[in-house]
Amino acid sequence: MLEKELADLEKDIQHAADAELMVRGAGRIRFKENDESRYLGPSSGIAITRLVMEMAKQNTDSKSIKDVVPEFTAQEIKAAFALESSKPTSKVYPMISSIPQPNLPPRNLTYRLIDVFVVKAQAMLPTLHEPSFRQEVEQVFNGSDDPCLNFQLRMVIAISMQKMSTEYAGLADSYYLAALPYLEASLRRMDLRALQCLVLIAQYSLLTPTRTAAYWVVGIAVKLCQDLGLTEEATVTKSPDGRPLNPLEVDMRRRLFWIVTSMELGLAHSLGRPSCYSIPHDYINVKFFELVDDRYITADGVLPGGTPILAKCIAVHFFKMRLLQLEIRRTLYLNKRDTPANDQDPWFSQMLAKLDHWVASCPKNDGGSGLSEKWFHGRRNTMIVFMFRPSPQVPEPSVDAARKCYEASVFNVAMQREQIATGSVDLTWIFTQSLFMALNTILWSLSYPDIRREHPIEEVRAHLNVALEAMMLAAERWPGVESALLLYKNLVTACLKAYNTDESFVVHSPSNHATPSSTQDVMTPPSISSPSSTTTSLRAGNHSIHDTVSIGTVSRGHSADPTFPYSQASPAAGVRAESQKPPSYSHWETVPSPLQPSDSNSTQASYTPQGYTESSTVFSDVTFNPTTPFNSFPSVVPGLPGWDPNYTVASTTASHLTYVDAVVDPMRWMDTIDDQYSQYFNGAFPIPPWRGRTLSQQEQIELMASLEENIPDVSAQLVRESATFYQS
């Protein structure tokens, strides 16, 4: 008995909360009770969930989250889920189908679905050349058996139906199933059309739960981009045999590179997984695509008379946001570096100014896509949370950082509640994840006494209720969200108990670990000479890093996770990397803009990390700057007041700090937290009858009959774009 108590005491000491270890560590989450574990890295937001659970435990004097959400409450969650699922479902159609739809919709109905795709999908991801695709649709209706044409048409129909409402999700799934038999032959081509097919699958997978994992589809698309030479400007304009490509082919290659890159960076960011690209964004030199309407882009060249259209301007601005996300992730969520050491570092203010600049230069009209100026402001807030929440680089943010996170999350919660209710944006799983992140961030910020003093409990409770309402609406598309509602009510109750005291619940870091620089460092456990102090030596090349572990922290031992292929940089590579110097701001742009960063002669303060020297490289032989994709567009864009096409997101980090995969800290207590997270956020709840079955053939007929009456009419938006943005 005494031995057991001693063992429990030692376990409590080892598992004591350490902010840096909690934030830096990755996790393996089971999304279903009997599902295999999935990897989530630090940038996914899993760490802030741990911190919220830790705060709930402290406020309830609990040793584990199971005490915060006892077994009785867990059963109550399941009962509430079953009650909600047993409501009358006579008008509810299943969201999945097991029967492919053999027939295409009538021709006129297909045209209208294509219009929906153009307005709702092409605005952010211009995957297809519209005039060419409409011609190919006619070929399919005339009996063409080309696998790519048949696959793409059925996927466009499926995506359009998914963007309409959940009522047609099952019918959309039947067209998705009908497209799959054409996939293998389409991918066998290994050309640009095959890449378009992969992008369409990824788009569909982000809209609704599917049998296809978007992460793997996008990974294949990245490799195909590399094989086709789309990742460098020098090769994007040429065929594999070196011949120049026509303007239409070049434009489509640039489009698909940026679409796949955006998907890849977005998924790596949301899942906390390494990006498939092996270079930092400073070295991406592929130019953006043409901003004019597709009917002006031909194989013979860009026809005169075209002006930039809103949809493509929105897409370009969205892609620039991905590079801002990547810069933040590289600085704060990968290998630990000397700077920034805290959120008062000049890097944060400079990065914040860039985010403000990005929002100020965004398109001011959404053109029916839902991507309005308010939407861009919400994306800025998401990046602010990404910057100022606890990160592996800054595990203990200041109260000012918590204040920024609180304000940004409160705005986003209200905005997302409105967006879900009005259907103005797609309810993707990434959107749903950002809703959870905002709620977690509000709860985490309450661990600071200053935040609680500034915001009364009634105000905070009102914001949290808005978030819970949004989660209820999101559950219609993503059923797993329902299982978290009652759990969050318990977590909210526990966290709000912090208002009963002026005590701080911020988790501190007694340790100051440097990230291991090689696989050997991760897999080789240090020898432990004392439970109170452990000193290890991590060796990489000729360098030695001494790491002191204080009492209450966990030393690095063998990871329970599978071995990941961590890359090891040779000493020579390190020397080459350190010799690289970034260009000054004066080389980033050729056309000045009022909102651009000032040059070296400006009196405005700018942050220059130690060791920076101005590059002497001048790109006089080429028409674009190969260190940046942001080459200048016309300064004045007719019909688009307020959008600054010359906005740049020049890097604020040193280019010699190359991309290095994040390393997992094998914390012994991590599995316990991950299991609890999986159990209570994704429990094995009863499956309602309408969710347990698939769409029948009779239901497909019923939905097809109602589709013509319910499909939104977007023709006015297409006409308005033509009238507004094609003026000479």
XYZ file of C-alpha atoms in Angstrom:
728
model
C 0.000 0.000 0.000
C 2.818 2.390 0.931
C 4.660 1.535 -2.277
C 1.542 2.381 -4.286
C 1.196 5.751 -2.543
C 4.862 6.510 -3.211
C 4.418 5.552 -6.856
C 1.366 7.807 -7.143
C 3.272 10.674 -5.517
C 6.208 10.272 -7.898
C 3.758 10.180 -10.802
C 2.134 13.432 -9.633
C 5.562 15.090 -9.423
C 6.532 13.894 -12.890
C 3.198 14.946 -14.346
C 3.199 18.427 -12.822
C 2.057 21.008 -15.331
C 4.862 22.578 -17.334
C 3.704 25.177 -19.865
C 6.578 24.672 -22.277
C 6.263 20.899 -22.361
C 2.479 21.086 -22.614
C 2.597 23.570 -25.479
C 5.501 22.084 -27.403
C 4.251 18.523 -27.213
C 2.199 16.964 -29.962
C -0.607 14.498 -29.406
C -2.229 11.389 -30.786
C -5.999 11.747 -30.762
C -8.659 9.120 -31.339
C -11.580 10.726 -33.156
C -13.771 7.725 -32.376
C -13.684 5.389 -29.402
C -12.388 2.436 -31.435
C -10.493 4.481 -34.014
C -6.730 4.495 -34.387
C -4.833 7.470 -32.993
C -4.104 10.425 -35.279
C -1.159 12.807 -34.997
C -1.808 16.449 -34.077
C 1.098 18.859 -33.693
C 1.489 22.067 -31.660
C 0.039 24.459 -34.250
C -3.231 22.481 -34.312
C -4.296 24.103 -31.035
C -4.237 20.892 -28.989
C -2.002 22.597 -26.414
C -4.534 25.262 -25.493
C -7.077 22.494 -24.885
C -4.630 20.972 -22.404
C -4.223 24.335 -20.685
C -7.991 24.818 -20.423
C -8.342 21.344 -18.917
C -5.532 22.122 -16.485
C -7.324 25.310 -15.426
C -10.589 23.399 -14.968
C -8.782 20.859 -12.787
C -7.261 23.595 -10.613
C -10.612 25.336 -10.142
C -12.313 22.110 -9.056
C -9.421 20.641 -7.047
C -9.423 17.693 -9.438
C -6.524 15.422 -10.239
C -7.793 14.573 -13.720
C -10.310 15.764 -16.256
C -12.410 12.733 -15.344
C -13.112 14.465 -12.033
C -14.234 17.597 -13.867
C -16.504 15.523 -16.107
C -17.455 12.568 -13.897
C -18.924 9.325 -15.176
C -22.457 10.480 -14.367
C -21.996 13.549 -16.551
C -20.443 11.461 -19.310
C -23.575 9.307 -19.317
C -25.643 12.504 -19.360
C -23.774 13.609 -22.471
C -24.652 10.360 -24.205
C -28.274 10.635 -23.091
C -28.542 14.198 -24.397
C -26.990 13.128 -27.682
C -29.486 10.276 -28.000
C -32.403 12.582 -27.161
C -31.357 15.112 -29.776
C -30.897 12.376 -32.335
C -34.336 10.871 -31.688
C -36.206 13.995 -32.766
C -38.566 13.602 -35.746
C -36.557 13.109 -38.888
C -39.234 12.732 -41.540
C -37.786 15.666 -43.501
C -34.143 14.828 -42.840
C -32.222 13.053 -45.588
C -29.030 11.085 -44.903
C -25.831 13.001 -45.611
C -24.081 10.054 -47.264
C -24.993 7.649 -50.035
C -23.970 4.115 -50.892
C -25.550 4.208 -54.359
C -23.822 6.187 -57.127
C -26.111 8.431 -59.164
C -25.919 6.931 -62.672
C -27.428 9.882 -64.536
C -26.340 13.467 -64.865
C -28.899 16.145 -63.999
C -30.803 17.652 -66.931
C -28.638 19.916 -69.033
C -30.192 23.215 -67.903
C -29.977 22.154 -64.250
C -26.334 21.187 -64.748
C -25.617 24.644 -66.143
C -27.100 26.236 -63.026
C -25.039 23.966 -60.768
C -21.925 25.009 -62.677
C -22.888 28.644 -62.070
C -23.066 27.901 -58.327
C -19.603 26.333 -58.521
C -18.190 29.368 -60.349
C -19.581 31.840 -57.794
C -19.059 29.821 -54.601
C -15.947 27.715 -55.298
C -13.901 29.447 -57.986
C -13.750 32.679 -55.958
C -11.201 31.213 -53.560
C -9.827 28.308 -55.585
C -9.940 28.981 -59.369
C -9.312 25.330 -60.218
C -10.856 25.202 -63.696
C -10.650 27.409 -66.773
C -14.332 28.255 -67.056
C -14.787 28.561 -70.872
C -12.804 25.363 -71.476
C -14.765 23.496 -68.813
C -18.129 24.570 -70.219
C -17.061 23.277 -73.636
C -16.014 19.983 -72.051
C -19.420 19.698 -70.363
C -21.000 19.727 -73.817
C -18.662 16.927 -74.868
C -19.793 14.808 -71.917
C -23.456 15.402 -72.724
C -22.697 14.430 -76.321
C -21.345 11.052 -75.197
C -17.621 11.572 -74.514
C -16.115 8.777 -72.428
C -12.991 10.759 -71.507
C -12.396 9.844 -67.832
C -11.104 13.298 -66.835
C -14.071 15.127 -68.326
C -16.561 12.763 -66.714
C -14.799 12.872 -63.351
C -14.508 16.658 -63.228
C -18.138 17.279 -64.208
C -19.482 14.934 -61.532
C -17.183 16.436 -58.891
C -18.288 19.969 -59.808
C -21.917 18.866 -59.419
C -21.124 17.249 -56.050
C -19.281 20.319 -54.739
C -22.085 22.643 -55.858
C -24.698 20.533 -54.061
C -22.610 20.438 -50.878
C -22.413 24.234 -50.964
C -26.199 24.542 -51.164
C -27.436 22.908 -47.936
C -27.115 19.734 -45.886
C -30.405 18.537 -47.383
C -28.558 17.802 -50.626
C -25.410 16.410 -48.996
C -26.502 12.816 -49.600
C -27.300 13.516 -53.242
C -23.922 15.221 -53.593
C -22.315 12.111 -52.142
C -24.019 9.973 -54.779
C -22.358 12.066 -57.512
C -19.067 11.833 -55.647
C -19.411 8.035 -55.751
C -20.339 8.223 -59.430
C -17.126 10.142 -60.131
C -14.767 7.713 -58.386
C -14.778 4.997 -61.120
C -13.203 7.571 -63.452
C -10.478 8.536 -60.976
C -7.842 5.877 -61.620
C -7.759 6.466 -65.361
C -7.679 10.223 -64.763
C -4.718 10.053 -62.388
C -2.821 7.715 -64.680
C -2.285 10.676 -66.993
C -0.028 12.379 -64.406
C -0.633 15.746 -66.029
C -2.348 19.027 -65.206
C -5.796 17.482 -65.624
C -4.914 14.783 -63.101
C -3.843 17.515 -60.699
C -7.189 19.260 -61.181
C -8.937 16.002 -60.261
C -6.975 15.752 -57.005
C -7.791 19.365 -56.146
C -11.507 18.728 -56.700
C -11.406 15.709 -54.365
C -9.630 17.791 -51.729
C -12.198 20.582 -52.081
C -15.015 18.098 -51.602
C -13.338 16.426 -48.619
C -13.021 19.756 -46.804
C -16.760 20.395 -47.171
C -18.158 17.230 -45.635
C -17.097 13.997 -43.880
C -15.910 11.671 -46.648
C -14.198 8.353 -47.138
C -11.167 10.201 -48.495
C -8.643 11.870 -46.165
C -7.905 15.349 -47.492
C -4.422 15.279 -45.955
C -3.322 12.360 -48.128
C -5.004 13.677 -51.285
C -3.287 17.041 -50.912
C 0.016 15.288 -50.206
C -0.247 13.428 -53.513
C -1.131 16.693 -55.246
C 2.010 18.323 -53.821
C 4.197 15.545 -55.204
C 2.526 15.827 -58.597
C 3.151 19.594 -58.536
C 6.822 18.900 -58.002
C 6.917 16.265 -60.744
C 5.258 18.640 -63.209
C 7.697 21.458 -62.417
C 5.082 23.774 -60.945
C 7.091 24.773 -57.876
C 9.576 27.119 -59.582
C 9.047 29.994 -61.979
C 11.880 28.711 -64.177
C 10.023 25.460 -64.891
C 6.375 26.484 -64.557
C 6.494 28.071 -68.018
C 8.059 25.071 -69.774
C 7.049 21.533 -70.652
C 9.099 18.531 -69.420
C 11.004 18.531 -72.731
C 11.879 22.221 -72.342
C 9.539 23.761 -74.912
C 7.673 26.945 -73.951
C 4.031 26.481 -72.994
C 1.194 28.614 -74.293
C -0.219 31.394 -72.057
C -3.313 29.395 -71.059
C -1.215 26.418 -69.919
C 1.139 28.681 -67.962
C -1.748 30.446 -66.237
C -3.394 27.160 -65.243
C -0.089 25.802 -63.937
C 0.368 28.894 -61.778
C -3.202 28.618 -60.494
C -2.866 24.992 -59.518
C 0.469 25.570 -57.821
C -1.035 28.252 -55.585
C -4.208 26.265 -54.908
C -2.301 23.129 -53.897
C 0.182 25.188 -51.881
C -2.670 26.916 -50.057
C -4.314 23.581 -49.228
C -1.025 22.052 -48.135
C -0.051 24.945 -45.881
C -3.568 25.178 -44.459
C -3.721 21.496 -43.534
C -0.184 21.494 -42.110
C -1.178 24.513 -40.018
C -4.484 23.038 -38.800
C -3.118 19.563 -38.042
C 0.278 20.675 -36.770
C 1.993 18.390 -39.267
C 5.095 19.061 -41.369
C 4.566 20.636 -44.763
C 5.433 18.517 -47.794
C 7.419 21.399 -49.268
C 11.047 21.354 -48.203
C 11.748 25.080 -48.610
C 10.606 28.126 -46.603
C 8.171 30.505 -48.231
C 10.934 33.078 -48.735
C 12.078 31.008 -51.716
C 8.721 30.551 -53.436
C 9.120 32.475 -56.676
C 6.135 31.327 -58.736
C 4.183 34.361 -59.891
C 0.455 34.691 -59.393
C -1.968 33.953 -62.192
C -3.781 36.450 -64.408
C -6.475 38.483 -62.647
C -8.738 38.939 -65.662
C -11.807 36.815 -66.350
C -11.134 33.418 -67.891
C -12.742 34.360 -71.190
C -9.840 36.752 -71.804
C -7.218 34.044 -71.202
C -6.593 31.954 -74.316
C -3.871 29.735 -75.713
C -2.836 32.613 -77.980
C -2.477 35.073 -75.118
C -4.452 37.403 -72.877
C -6.989 39.290 -74.964
C -7.112 43.078 -74.645
C -9.971 44.682 -72.744
C -9.908 42.485 -69.668
C -9.736 44.004 -66.195
C -9.090 42.286 -62.849
C -12.180 40.596 -61.462
C -13.111 40.341 -57.830
C -13.031 36.537 -57.530
C -9.381 36.253 -58.519
C -8.359 39.238 -56.411
C -9.952 37.490 -53.416
C -8.061 34.296 -54.258
C -4.693 36.063 -54.478
C -5.281 37.868 -51.197
C -6.250 34.584 -49.548
C -3.058 32.922 -50.790
C -0.997 35.755 -49.303
C -2.660 35.020 -45.967
C -1.361 31.449 -46.163
C 2.186 32.778 -46.364
C 1.588 34.950 -43.313
C 0.355 31.864 -41.451
C 3.421 29.951 -42.552
C 5.738 32.692 -41.324
C 4.098 32.708 -37.890
C 4.229 28.925 -37.684
C 7.887 28.791 -38.673
C 8.811 31.393 -36.062
C 6.743 30.194 -33.093
C 5.823 26.528 -33.562
C 8.859 24.707 -34.932
C 12.367 24.376 -33.528
C 13.069 26.676 -30.594
C 15.279 29.627 -31.475
C 17.003 32.438 -29.584
C 14.448 35.067 -30.586
C 11.715 35.990 -30.058
C 12.030 35.178 -26.367
C 8.725 36.811 -25.395
C 5.790 38.612 -26.987
C 7.403 42.016 -26.401
C 9.976 41.180 -29.072
C 9.890 43.602 -32.052
C 9.008 40.681 -34.331
C 5.491 40.614 -32.872
C 4.774 44.294 -33.496
C 6.161 44.054 -37.009
C 4.103 40.952 -37.736
C 0.996 42.583 -36.284
C 1.521 45.582 -38.560
C 1.705 43.236 -41.534
C -1.587 41.606 -40.549
C -3.244 45.015 -40.263
C -1.787 45.963 -43.626
C -3.114 42.745 -45.155
C -6.659 43.460 -43.926
C -6.524 47.114 -44.986
C -5.579 46.104 -48.531
C -8.207 43.353 -48.946
C -11.040 43.460 -51.524
C -13.983 45.337 -50.042
C -16.785 43.377 -51.738
C -17.441 39.631 -51.638
C -19.214 39.318 -54.997
C -21.597 36.753 -53.514
C -18.795 34.452 -52.356
C -19.195 35.266 -48.648
C -15.542 36.323 -48.445
C -16.261 39.876 -47.354
C -14.041 42.412 -45.621
C -15.438 41.161 -42.311
C -14.342 37.631 -43.247
C -10.792 38.868 -43.858
C -10.890 40.642 -40.493
C -11.871 37.335 -38.895
C -8.915 35.609 -40.550
C -6.659 38.323 -39.142
C -8.033 37.600 -35.675
C -7.357 33.893 -36.134
C -3.718 34.696 -36.920
C -3.519 37.018 -33.901
C -4.589 34.120 -31.683
C -2.059 31.919 -33.494
C 0.648 34.477 -32.643
C -0.164 35.398 -29.051
C -1.510 32.180 -27.518
C 0.990 29.861 -25.781
C 3.395 28.486 -28.367
C 6.553 26.358 -28.192
C 8.596 29.531 -28.698
C 6.701 31.640 -26.115
C 4.961 29.190 -23.748
C 4.033 31.862 -21.174
C 2.424 34.824 -22.948
C 2.044 38.168 -21.212
C -1.283 39.506 -19.999
C -1.287 41.872 -22.983
C -1.036 38.852 -25.291
C -3.939 37.209 -23.463
C -5.900 40.439 -23.884
C -5.326 40.410 -27.644
C -6.387 36.758 -27.826
C -9.562 37.420 -25.833
C -10.644 40.350 -27.999
C -9.888 38.516 -31.248
C -11.729 35.368 -30.145
C -14.808 37.258 -28.939
C -15.078 38.975 -32.333
C -14.645 35.692 -34.201
C -17.194 33.805 -32.113
C -19.881 36.387 -32.888
C -18.883 36.512 -36.550
C -18.887 32.734 -36.947
C -22.257 32.459 -35.222
C -23.651 34.900 -37.772
C -21.927 33.190 -40.711
C -23.310 29.772 -39.779
C -26.828 31.092 -39.261
C -26.870 32.969 -42.573
C -25.001 30.306 -44.563
C -22.615 32.930 -45.940
C -19.574 30.643 -45.706
C -18.868 26.938 -46.091
C -19.031 24.964 -42.868
C -15.762 23.112 -43.417
C -14.121 21.097 -40.660
C -11.348 23.707 -40.545
C -14.014 26.357 -39.899
C -15.426 24.172 -37.113
C -11.960 23.681 -35.640
C -11.434 27.452 -35.565
C -14.696 27.788 -33.618
C -13.412 25.364 -30.979
C -10.117 27.239 -30.902
C -11.884 30.557 -30.256
C -13.885 29.064 -27.382
C -10.780 27.456 -25.880
C -8.887 30.737 -26.191
C -11.551 32.690 -24.300
C -11.443 30.124 -21.489
C -7.637 30.115 -21.420
C -7.450 33.924 -21.218
C -9.466 33.779 -17.983
C -6.453 32.210 -16.273
C -5.078 35.776 -16.048
C -6.553 37.796 -13.124
C -6.295 41.024 -15.146
C -8.568 39.630 -17.857
C -11.144 38.621 -15.264
C -11.021 42.109 -13.722
C -11.469 43.799 -17.096
C -14.347 41.597 -18.255
C -17.205 40.829 -15.819
C -18.421 37.273 -15.597
C -21.788 38.208 -17.150
C -20.048 39.554 -20.249
C -17.840 36.487 -20.582
C -20.741 34.107 -20.052
C -22.691 35.860 -22.823
C -19.789 35.409 -25.261
C -19.424 31.756 -24.288
C -23.136 31.178 -24.853
C -22.790 32.596 -28.363
C -19.954 30.139 -28.989
C -22.041 27.215 -27.745
C -24.915 28.293 -29.995
C -22.548 28.319 -32.960
C -21.377 24.826 -32.049
C -24.986 23.623 -32.014
C -25.463 24.981 -35.529
C -22.181 23.436 -36.692
C -23.312 20.027 -35.437
C -25.789 19.800 -38.309
C -22.918 19.349 -40.759
C -20.401 17.721 -38.408
C -22.240 15.325 -36.030
C -19.203 14.811 -33.794
C -19.539 18.396 -32.585
C -22.665 17.452 -30.615
C -20.672 15.268 -28.262
C -18.618 18.265 -27.119
C -21.487 20.565 -26.162
C -22.274 19.222 -22.695
C -18.593 18.683 -21.994
C -17.903 22.325 -22.765
C -20.706 23.390 -20.456
C -18.863 21.573 -17.654
C -15.529 23.091 -18.658
C -17.093 26.556 -18.842
C -18.586 26.135 -15.369
C -15.240 24.979 -13.985
C -13.240 27.766 -15.640
C -15.684 30.493 -14.563
C -15.030 29.515 -10.947
C -11.794 31.455 -11.379
C -13.887 34.582 -10.755
C -14.170 33.503 -7.114
C -10.531 34.376 -6.524
C -7.813 36.781 -7.635
C -5.412 33.879 -8.025
C -3.537 33.384 -11.273
C -4.078 30.068 -13.038
C -1.369 30.591 -15.636
C 0.719 27.443 -16.122
C 4.420 28.236 -15.741
C 7.529 26.610 -17.150
C 10.187 25.570 -14.649
C 12.117 24.101 -17.567
C 13.724 25.716 -20.547
C 14.262 22.935 -23.047
C 16.047 23.425 -26.313
C 14.555 21.472 -29.173
C 16.607 18.415 -30.174
C 18.288 18.914 -33.516
C 18.353 15.316 -34.736
C 16.445 12.071 -34.616
C 19.128 10.548 -32.404
C 18.517 13.237 -29.786
C 14.825 12.382 -29.701
C 15.214 8.625 -29.546
C 18.102 8.498 -27.045
C 16.876 8.917 -23.470
C 19.134 10.801 -21.077
C 20.425 9.162 -17.939
C 18.645 10.339 -14.795
C 20.919 10.836 -11.815
C 18.512 12.685 -9.563
C 14.764 13.210 -9.417
C 15.274 16.909 -8.749
C 17.821 17.841 -11.373
C 18.874 16.175 -14.583
C 21.500 17.417 -16.979
C 21.774 15.947 -20.437
C 23.866 16.729 -23.448
C 22.302 16.862 -26.884
C 24.855 16.527 -29.640
C 24.447 17.391 -33.300
C 27.545 17.691 -35.426
C 30.127 19.578 -33.397
C 27.604 21.318 -31.165
C 26.583 20.417 -27.643
C 23.493 21.760 -25.911
C 23.161 21.280 -22.174
C 19.608 20.859 -20.991
C 18.651 21.154 -17.345
C 15.385 19.642 -16.200
C 13.971 20.944 -12.942
C 11.811 18.996 -10.552
C 8.285 18.606 -11.817
C 9.283 18.177 -15.464
C 9.788 15.121 -17.580
C 13.041 14.146 -19.222
C 13.086 13.089 -22.835
C 12.821 9.365 -23.188
C 11.679 6.917 -25.821
C 8.550 8.129 -27.558
C 5.500 5.944 -27.586
C 4.654 7.391 -30.984
C 5.801 5.818 -34.248
C 9.104 7.046 -35.574
C 8.740 9.927 -38.013
C 11.320 10.613 -40.701
C 12.968 13.627 -39.145
C 15.446 15.218 -41.488
C 19.003 15.812 -40.364
C 20.945 18.716 -41.759
C 24.634 18.140 -42.312
C 27.155 20.601 -40.856
C 27.974 21.734 -44.361
C 24.349 22.467 -45.060
C 24.198 24.481 -41.865
C 27.149 26.599 -42.984
C 25.498 27.251 -46.339
C 22.259 28.228 -44.674
C 23.968 30.679 -42.338
C 25.695 32.379 -45.241
C 22.424 33.303 -46.916
C 21.274 36.887 -46.440
C 17.805 38.240 -47.101
C 17.223 41.161 -49.422
C 16.191 44.488 -47.992
C 12.654 45.763 -48.378
C 13.701 47.926 -51.311
C 14.064 44.796 -53.474
C 10.628 43.373 -52.696
C 8.576 45.786 -54.782
C 9.042 47.780 -57.950
C 5.886 49.880 -57.538
C 5.531 51.790 -54.243
C 2.265 51.734 -52.350
C 1.011 53.855 -49.436
C 0.546 50.704 -47.373
C 3.863 49.072 -48.141
C 6.692 48.759 -45.599
C 8.902 51.817 -45.778
C 12.389 51.660 -47.224
C 15.661 52.018 -45.385
C 15.540 55.832 -45.515
C 12.208 56.019 -43.728
C 12.010 57.223 -40.156
C 9.529 54.477 -39.297
C 10.950 51.959 -36.847
C 11.668 48.528 -38.274
C 13.008 45.375 -36.727
C 16.282 43.979 -37.997
C 17.471 40.808 -36.246
C 21.122 40.577 -35.296
C 23.310 39.336 -38.076
C 21.216 40.864 -40.864
C 23.129 42.567 -43.648
C 21.661 43.980 -46.794
C 21.856 41.726 -49.797
C 23.806 42.989 -52.760
C 21.783 40.871 -55.164
C 20.015 42.917 -57.836
C 17.710 41.159 -60.246
C 18.268 43.165 -63.397
C 18.167 40.318 -65.887
C 14.616 39.225 -65.189
C 11.182 40.835 -65.173
C 10.338 39.542 -61.718
C 12.061 39.269 -58.356
C 12.784 35.552 -57.779
C 12.887 35.960 -53.985
C 9.189 36.736 -53.780
C 5.928 35.795 -55.486
C 4.587 39.290 -54.893
C 5.597 40.995 -58.118
C 3.729 44.165 -58.864
C 0.306 44.402 -60.461
C -1.117 47.679 -61.852
C -1.327 50.229 -59.058
C -4.872 51.213 -59.971
C -7.362 48.399 -60.452
C -10.534 49.668 -62.198
C -13.714 48.605 -60.445
C -11.966 47.454 -57.272
C -11.703 50.506 -54.987
C -9.856 49.846 -51.768
C -7.937 46.750 -52.869
C -4.193 47.214 -52.968
C -2.804 44.698 -55.508
C 0.777 45.615 -54.629
C 0.421 44.579 -51.002
C 3.363 42.432 -49.949
C 4.031 40.048 -47.093
C 7.809 40.204 -47.148
C 9.327 37.931 -44.552
C 10.150 39.320 -41.119
C 12.260 36.297 -40.240
C 15.792 35.469 -41.250
C 16.005 33.390 -44.407
C 18.889 31.415 -42.950
C 16.459 29.911 -40.430
C 15.421 27.113 -42.731
C 12.277 25.034 -42.316
C 12.824 22.257 -39.766
C 10.191 19.705 -38.823
C 8.731 20.073 -35.356
C 9.978 17.555 -32.815
C 7.635 15.709 -30.465
C 8.397 15.803 -26.763
C 7.684 12.252 -25.491
C 5.943 13.321 -22.274
C 4.795 10.395 -20.209
C 1.649 12.202 -19.130
C 0.696 13.175 -22.648
C -1.073 9.913 -23.490
C -3.343 10.345 -20.484
C -4.482 13.798 -21.580
C -4.909 12.700 -25.188
C -7.000 9.711 -24.176
C -9.213 11.954 -22.062
C -9.511 14.446 -24.900
C -10.558 11.680 -27.263
C -12.939 10.075 -24.802
C -14.881 13.178 -23.880
C -14.721 15.179 -27.086
C -15.309 12.231 -29.394
C -17.164 9.614 -27.392
C -18.942 6.629 -28.889
C -22.368 8.221 -28.866
C -25.489 6.491 -30.193
C -25.942 6.834 -33.938
C -29.424 8.086 -34.862
C -31.331 6.118 -37.511
C -31.119 8.864 -40.128
C -27.347 9.131 -39.652
C -26.792 5.411 -39.556
C -28.296 4.800 -42.979
C -27.424 6.017 -46.456
C -29.451 7.752 -49.113
C -31.756 5.378 -50.967
C -32.471 5.422 -54.676
C -36.010 6.673 -54.033
C -34.642 9.536 -51.944
C -32.251 10.422 -54.751
C -35.252 10.741 -57.068
C -37.088 12.931 -54.542
C -34.131 15.239 -54.087
C -33.519 15.537 -57.822
C -37.159 16.524 -58.245
C -36.851 19.279 -55.642
C -33.433 20.481 -56.760
C -34.646 22.639 -59.634
C -36.928 24.626 -57.324
C -34.368 25.046 -54.529
C -31.140 25.700 -56.396
C -30.021 29.305 -55.765
C -30.089 31.660 -58.717
C -26.614 33.173 -58.989
C -26.964 34.457 -62.539
C -27.433 38.010 -61.257
C -24.062 37.830 -59.510
C -22.413 36.674 -62.714
C -24.027 39.522 -64.640
C -23.114 42.054 -61.957
C -19.486 40.996 -62.090
C -19.501 41.372 -65.857
C -21.126 44.803 -65.719
C -18.940 46.095 -62.912
C -15.499 44.772 -63.651
C -15.335 44.700 -67.431
C -15.667 48.433 -67.959
C -12.896 49.784 -70.092
